Tab-separated table of C-alpha atoms in Angstrom:
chain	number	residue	atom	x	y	z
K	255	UNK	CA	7.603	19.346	-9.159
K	256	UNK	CA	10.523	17.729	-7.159
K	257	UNK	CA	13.339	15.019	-6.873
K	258	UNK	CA	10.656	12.051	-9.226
K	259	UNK	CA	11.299	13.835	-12.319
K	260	UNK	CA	11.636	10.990	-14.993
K	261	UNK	CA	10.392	8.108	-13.074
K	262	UNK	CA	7.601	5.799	-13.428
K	263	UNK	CA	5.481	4.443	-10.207
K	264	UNK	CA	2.913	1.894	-9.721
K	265	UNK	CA	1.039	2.504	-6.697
K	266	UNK	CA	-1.758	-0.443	-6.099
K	267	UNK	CA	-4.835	0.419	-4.478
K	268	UNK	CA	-4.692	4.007	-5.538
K	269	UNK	CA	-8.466	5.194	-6.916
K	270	UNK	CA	-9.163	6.326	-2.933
K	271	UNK	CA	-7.909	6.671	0.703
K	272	UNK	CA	-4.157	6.245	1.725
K	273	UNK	CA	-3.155	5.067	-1.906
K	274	UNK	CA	-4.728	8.224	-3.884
K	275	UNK	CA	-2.952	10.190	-1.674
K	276	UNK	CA	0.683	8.590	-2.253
K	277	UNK	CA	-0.249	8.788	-5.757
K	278	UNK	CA	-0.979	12.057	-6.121
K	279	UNK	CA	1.853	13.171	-3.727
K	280	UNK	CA	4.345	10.740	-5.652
K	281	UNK	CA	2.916	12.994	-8.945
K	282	UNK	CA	3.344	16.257	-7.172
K	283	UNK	CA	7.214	15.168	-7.383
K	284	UNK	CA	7.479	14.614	-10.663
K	285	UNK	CA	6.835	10.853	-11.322
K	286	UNK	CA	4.599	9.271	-13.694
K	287	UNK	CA	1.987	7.212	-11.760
K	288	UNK	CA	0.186	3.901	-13.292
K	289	UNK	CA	-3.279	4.258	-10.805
K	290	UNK	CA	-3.885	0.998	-10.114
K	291	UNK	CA	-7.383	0.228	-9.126
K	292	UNK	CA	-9.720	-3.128	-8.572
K	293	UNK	CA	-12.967	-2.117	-8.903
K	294	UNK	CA	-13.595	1.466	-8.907
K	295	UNK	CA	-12.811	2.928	-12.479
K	296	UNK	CA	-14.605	5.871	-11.681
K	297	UNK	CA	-12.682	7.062	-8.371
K	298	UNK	CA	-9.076	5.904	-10.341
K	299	UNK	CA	-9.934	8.294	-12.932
K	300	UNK	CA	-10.538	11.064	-10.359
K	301	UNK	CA	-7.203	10.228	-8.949
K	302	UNK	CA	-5.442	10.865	-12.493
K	303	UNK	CA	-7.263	13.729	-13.089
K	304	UNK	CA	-6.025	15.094	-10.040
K	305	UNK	CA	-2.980	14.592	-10.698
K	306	UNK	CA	-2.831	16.086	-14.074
K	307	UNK	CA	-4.934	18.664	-12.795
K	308	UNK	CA	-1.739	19.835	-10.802
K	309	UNK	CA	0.539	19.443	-13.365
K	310	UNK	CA	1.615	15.625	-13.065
K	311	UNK	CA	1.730	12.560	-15.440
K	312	UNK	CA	-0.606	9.658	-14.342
K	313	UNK	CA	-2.231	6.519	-16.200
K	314	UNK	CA	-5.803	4.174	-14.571
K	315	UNK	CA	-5.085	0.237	-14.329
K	316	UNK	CA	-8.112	-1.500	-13.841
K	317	UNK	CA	-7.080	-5.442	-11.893
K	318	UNK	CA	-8.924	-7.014	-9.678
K	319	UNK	CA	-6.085	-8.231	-7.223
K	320	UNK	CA	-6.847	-11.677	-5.515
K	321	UNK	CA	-7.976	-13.770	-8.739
K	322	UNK	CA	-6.405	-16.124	-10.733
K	323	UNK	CA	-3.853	-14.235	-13.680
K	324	UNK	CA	-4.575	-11.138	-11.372
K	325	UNK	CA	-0.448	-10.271	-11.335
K	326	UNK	CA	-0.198	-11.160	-15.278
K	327	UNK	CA	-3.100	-8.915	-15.810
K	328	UNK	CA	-1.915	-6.495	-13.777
K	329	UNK	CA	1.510	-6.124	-15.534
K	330	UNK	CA	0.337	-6.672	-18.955
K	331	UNK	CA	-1.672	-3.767	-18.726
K	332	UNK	CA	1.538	-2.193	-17.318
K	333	UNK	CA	3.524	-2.485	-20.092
K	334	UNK	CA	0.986	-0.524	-22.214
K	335	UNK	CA	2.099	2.756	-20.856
K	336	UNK	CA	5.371	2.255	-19.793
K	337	UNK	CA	8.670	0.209	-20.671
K	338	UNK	CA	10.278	0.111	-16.660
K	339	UNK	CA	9.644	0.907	-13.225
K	340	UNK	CA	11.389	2.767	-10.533
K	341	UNK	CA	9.294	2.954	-7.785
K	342	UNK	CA	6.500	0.338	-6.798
K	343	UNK	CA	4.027	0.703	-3.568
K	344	UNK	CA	2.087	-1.900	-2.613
K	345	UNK	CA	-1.227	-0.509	-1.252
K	346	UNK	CA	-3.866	-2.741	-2.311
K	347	UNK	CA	-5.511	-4.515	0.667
K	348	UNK	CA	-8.780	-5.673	2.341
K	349	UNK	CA	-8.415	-3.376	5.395
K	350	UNK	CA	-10.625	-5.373	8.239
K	351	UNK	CA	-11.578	-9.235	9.095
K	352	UNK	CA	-13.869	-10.374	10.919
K	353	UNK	CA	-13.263	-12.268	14.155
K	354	UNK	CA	-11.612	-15.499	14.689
K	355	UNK	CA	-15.264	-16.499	15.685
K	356	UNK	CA	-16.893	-15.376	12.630
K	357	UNK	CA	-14.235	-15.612	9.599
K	358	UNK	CA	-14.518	-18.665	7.473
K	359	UNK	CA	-12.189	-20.104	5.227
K	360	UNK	CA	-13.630	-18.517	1.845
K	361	UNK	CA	-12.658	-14.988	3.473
K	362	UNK	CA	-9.302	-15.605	5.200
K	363	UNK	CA	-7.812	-17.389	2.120
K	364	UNK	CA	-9.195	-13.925	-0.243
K	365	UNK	CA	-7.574	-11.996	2.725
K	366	UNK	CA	-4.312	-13.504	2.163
K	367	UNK	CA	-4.501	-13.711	-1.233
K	368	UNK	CA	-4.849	-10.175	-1.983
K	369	UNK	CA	-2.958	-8.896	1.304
K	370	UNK	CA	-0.286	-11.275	0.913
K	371	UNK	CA	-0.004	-13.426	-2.366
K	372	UNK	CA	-0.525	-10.875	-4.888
K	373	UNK	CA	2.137	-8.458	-3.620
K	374	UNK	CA	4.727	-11.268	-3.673
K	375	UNK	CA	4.012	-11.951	-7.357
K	376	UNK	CA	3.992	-8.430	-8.409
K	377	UNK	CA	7.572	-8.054	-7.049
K	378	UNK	CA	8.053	-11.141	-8.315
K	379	UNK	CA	7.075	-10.021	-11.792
K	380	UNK	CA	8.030	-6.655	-11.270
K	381	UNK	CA	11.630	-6.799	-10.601
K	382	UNK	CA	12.492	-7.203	-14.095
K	383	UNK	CA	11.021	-4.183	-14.823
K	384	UNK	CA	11.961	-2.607	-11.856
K	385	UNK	CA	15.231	-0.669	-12.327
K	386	UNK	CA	18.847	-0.507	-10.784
K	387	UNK	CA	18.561	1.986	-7.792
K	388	UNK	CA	14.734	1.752	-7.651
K	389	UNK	CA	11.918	1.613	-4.461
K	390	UNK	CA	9.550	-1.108	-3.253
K	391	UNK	CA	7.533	0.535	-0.212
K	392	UNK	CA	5.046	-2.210	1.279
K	393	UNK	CA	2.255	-0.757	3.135
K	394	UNK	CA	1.921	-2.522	6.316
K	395	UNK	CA	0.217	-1.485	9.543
K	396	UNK	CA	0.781	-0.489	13.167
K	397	UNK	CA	-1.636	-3.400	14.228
K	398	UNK	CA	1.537	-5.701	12.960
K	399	UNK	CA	3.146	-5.067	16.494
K	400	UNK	CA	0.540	-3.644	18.453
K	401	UNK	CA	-2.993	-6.012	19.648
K	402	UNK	CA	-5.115	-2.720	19.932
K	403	UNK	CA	-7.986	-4.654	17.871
K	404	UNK	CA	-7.357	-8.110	18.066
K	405	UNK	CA	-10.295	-8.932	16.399
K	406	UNK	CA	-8.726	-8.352	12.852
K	407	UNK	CA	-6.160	-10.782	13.924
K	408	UNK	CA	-6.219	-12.246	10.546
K	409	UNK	CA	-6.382	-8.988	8.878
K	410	UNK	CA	-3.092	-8.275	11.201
K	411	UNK	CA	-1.575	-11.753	10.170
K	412	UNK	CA	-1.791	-10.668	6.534
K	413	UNK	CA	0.197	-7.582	7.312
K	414	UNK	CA	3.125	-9.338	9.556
K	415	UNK	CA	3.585	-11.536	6.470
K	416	UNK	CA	3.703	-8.316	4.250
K	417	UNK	CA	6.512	-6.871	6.784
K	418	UNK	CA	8.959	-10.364	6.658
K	419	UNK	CA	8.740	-9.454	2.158
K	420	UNK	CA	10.134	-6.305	3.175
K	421	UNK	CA	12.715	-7.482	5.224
K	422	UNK	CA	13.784	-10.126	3.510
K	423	UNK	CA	13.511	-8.815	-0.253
K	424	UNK	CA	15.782	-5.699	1.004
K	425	UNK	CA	18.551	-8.305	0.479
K	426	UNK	CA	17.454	-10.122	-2.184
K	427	UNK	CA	17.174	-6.261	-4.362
K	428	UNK	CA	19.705	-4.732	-2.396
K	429	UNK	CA	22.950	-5.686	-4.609
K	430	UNK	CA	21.222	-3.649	-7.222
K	431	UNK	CA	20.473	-0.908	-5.025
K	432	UNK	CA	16.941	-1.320	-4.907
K	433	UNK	CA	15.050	-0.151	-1.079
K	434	UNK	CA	12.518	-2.100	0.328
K	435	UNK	CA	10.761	-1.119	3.370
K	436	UNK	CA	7.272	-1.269	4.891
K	437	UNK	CA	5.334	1.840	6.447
K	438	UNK	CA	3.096	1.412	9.040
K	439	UNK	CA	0.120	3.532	9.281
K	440	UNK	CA	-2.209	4.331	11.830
K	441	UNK	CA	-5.809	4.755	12.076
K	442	UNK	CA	-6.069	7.564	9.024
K	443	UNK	CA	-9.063	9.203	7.971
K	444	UNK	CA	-10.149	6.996	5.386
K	445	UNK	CA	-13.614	5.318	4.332
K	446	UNK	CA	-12.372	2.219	5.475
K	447	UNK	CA	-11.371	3.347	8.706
K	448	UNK	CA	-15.071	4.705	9.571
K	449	UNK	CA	-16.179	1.259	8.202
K	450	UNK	CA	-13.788	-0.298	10.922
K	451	UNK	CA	-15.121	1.739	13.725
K	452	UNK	CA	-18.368	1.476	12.691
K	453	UNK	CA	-19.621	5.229	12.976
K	454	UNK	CA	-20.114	3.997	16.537
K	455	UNK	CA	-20.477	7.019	18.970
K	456	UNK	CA	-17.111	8.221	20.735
K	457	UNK	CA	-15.272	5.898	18.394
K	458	UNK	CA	-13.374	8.283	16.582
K	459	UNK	CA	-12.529	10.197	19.402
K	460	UNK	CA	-11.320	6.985	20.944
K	461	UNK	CA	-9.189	6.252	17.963
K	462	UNK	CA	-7.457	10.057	17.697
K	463	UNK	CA	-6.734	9.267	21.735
K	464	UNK	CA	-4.446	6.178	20.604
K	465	UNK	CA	-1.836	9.005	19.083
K	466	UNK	CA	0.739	10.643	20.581
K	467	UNK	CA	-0.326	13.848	18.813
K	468	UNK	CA	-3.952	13.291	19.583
K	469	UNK	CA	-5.857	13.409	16.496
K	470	UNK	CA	-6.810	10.421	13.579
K	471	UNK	CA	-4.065	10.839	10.799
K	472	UNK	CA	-4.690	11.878	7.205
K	473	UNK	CA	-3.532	10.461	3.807
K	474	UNK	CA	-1.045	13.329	3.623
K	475	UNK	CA	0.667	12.176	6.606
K	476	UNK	CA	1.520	8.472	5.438
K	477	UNK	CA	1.984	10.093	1.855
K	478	UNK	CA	5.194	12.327	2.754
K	479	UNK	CA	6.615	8.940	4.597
K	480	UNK	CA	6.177	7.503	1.003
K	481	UNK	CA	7.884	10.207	-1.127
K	482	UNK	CA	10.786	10.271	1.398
K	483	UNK	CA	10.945	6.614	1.039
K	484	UNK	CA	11.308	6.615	-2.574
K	485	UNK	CA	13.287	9.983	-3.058
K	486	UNK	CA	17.004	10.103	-2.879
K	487	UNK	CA	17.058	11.660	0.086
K	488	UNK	CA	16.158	7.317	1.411
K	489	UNK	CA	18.429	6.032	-0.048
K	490	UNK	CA	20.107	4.664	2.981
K	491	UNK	CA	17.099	3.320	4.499
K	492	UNK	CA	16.005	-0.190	4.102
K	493	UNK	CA	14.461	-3.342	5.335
K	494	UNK	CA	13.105	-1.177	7.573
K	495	UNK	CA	9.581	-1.103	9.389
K	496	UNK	CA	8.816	2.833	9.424
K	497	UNK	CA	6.427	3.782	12.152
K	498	UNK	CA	3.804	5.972	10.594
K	499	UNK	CA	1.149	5.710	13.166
K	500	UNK	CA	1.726	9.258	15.214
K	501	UNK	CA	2.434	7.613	18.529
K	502	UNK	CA	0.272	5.184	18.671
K	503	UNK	CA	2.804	2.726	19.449
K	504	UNK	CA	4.346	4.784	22.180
């Protein structure tokens, strides 16, 4: 266990993929995780298990982000298990759009409202809860400054917006010494990233060529950027856009 000891974290998003893996790293610390989850009970229980497995604290919340009351829900359900926050991650996302050809209105206004609306409202909710000294880490993406697929453009849209609620919110928290910064993965082994390339042949070779260190990242490697976020050892760093996508933006 390390430097979390005696702190709680809400990581959204967290039954699979990049969010399991910053919750269970963020448990490996010390820190007692609320699993947040939207559909997939089953897979947020693995997660907790897991992370009791190796000796962490961890609790499931079941919202489905995107609906009407989701954020009330969300924190209600919160407040079960816990009476304050110190570190919040905002991981929950639809990961892909489809083209500006193709995307209707129905599916860029649930884009934005789970991408972009609900993590507003859970900071907005949550910084009462959220304690003096405590860590907001947004997860963006290095599509926000790069047009390697520009046919998730509204997908990348979602995640600019996500990037200017870093920014700005580092000085709305900062005078209570609260860190707010975004980290900006890659193409990471994920489900959703095989769903985005479509299994298509060469594709995944294609997509390890786009890094510097020539390989498709893992969860572990936007996990540690997490944990060093919301350690003391970041405590100087925020409203900052941290470049998590090995290279891929050199």
């Amino acid at each position: 266990m390390g430097g979390l000891a005696g702190r709680t974290a809400l990581v959204t998003g967290a039954s699979r993929g990049i969010g399991r893996g910053i919750a269970e790293r963020l448990g490996h610390e010390g820190a007692r995780v609320a699993v947040h989850y939207g559909r997939n009970g089953a897979a947020a229980k693995e997660t907790v298990a897991a992370i009791e497995a190796a000796g962490g604290s961890a609790f499931a919340i079941g919202v489905e982000l995107g609906r009407p009351g989701d954020v009330d829900a969300l924190w209600e359900e919160f407040d079960r298990h816990a009476d304050g926050l110190d570190i919040l991650v905002n991981n929950a996302g639809i990961g892909k759009s489809r083209t500006m050809e193709e995307i209707d209105e129905e599916e860029y206004d649930k884009l934005f409202a789970v991408n972009v609306k609900a993590p507003f409202f859970i900071v907005k909710q949550g910084a009462a809860r959220l304690r003096d000294g405590g860590r907001v880490v947004n997860i963006s993406s290095g599509l926000a400054r790069s047009a390697t697929m520009p046919h998730h453009m509204a997908y990348t849209m979602t995640k600019g917006a996500l990037d200017v609620l870093s920014r700005d919110l580092s000085k709305v928290l900062g005078p209570r010494g609260i860190t707010v910064n975004s980290v900006a993965p890659g193409l990471i082994d994920t489900d959703n990233t095989y769903e985005v390339l479509h299994g298509s042949p060469g594709a995944w070779e294609w997509g390890a060529g786009l890094s510097a260190l020539g390989r498709v990242g893992e969860t572990a490697d936007v996990a540690d950027v997490v944990a060093f976020l919301a350690s003391d050892a970041g405590r100087w760093v925020t409203g900052s856009w941290v470049d998590a996508t090995g290279g891929s933006l050199t």
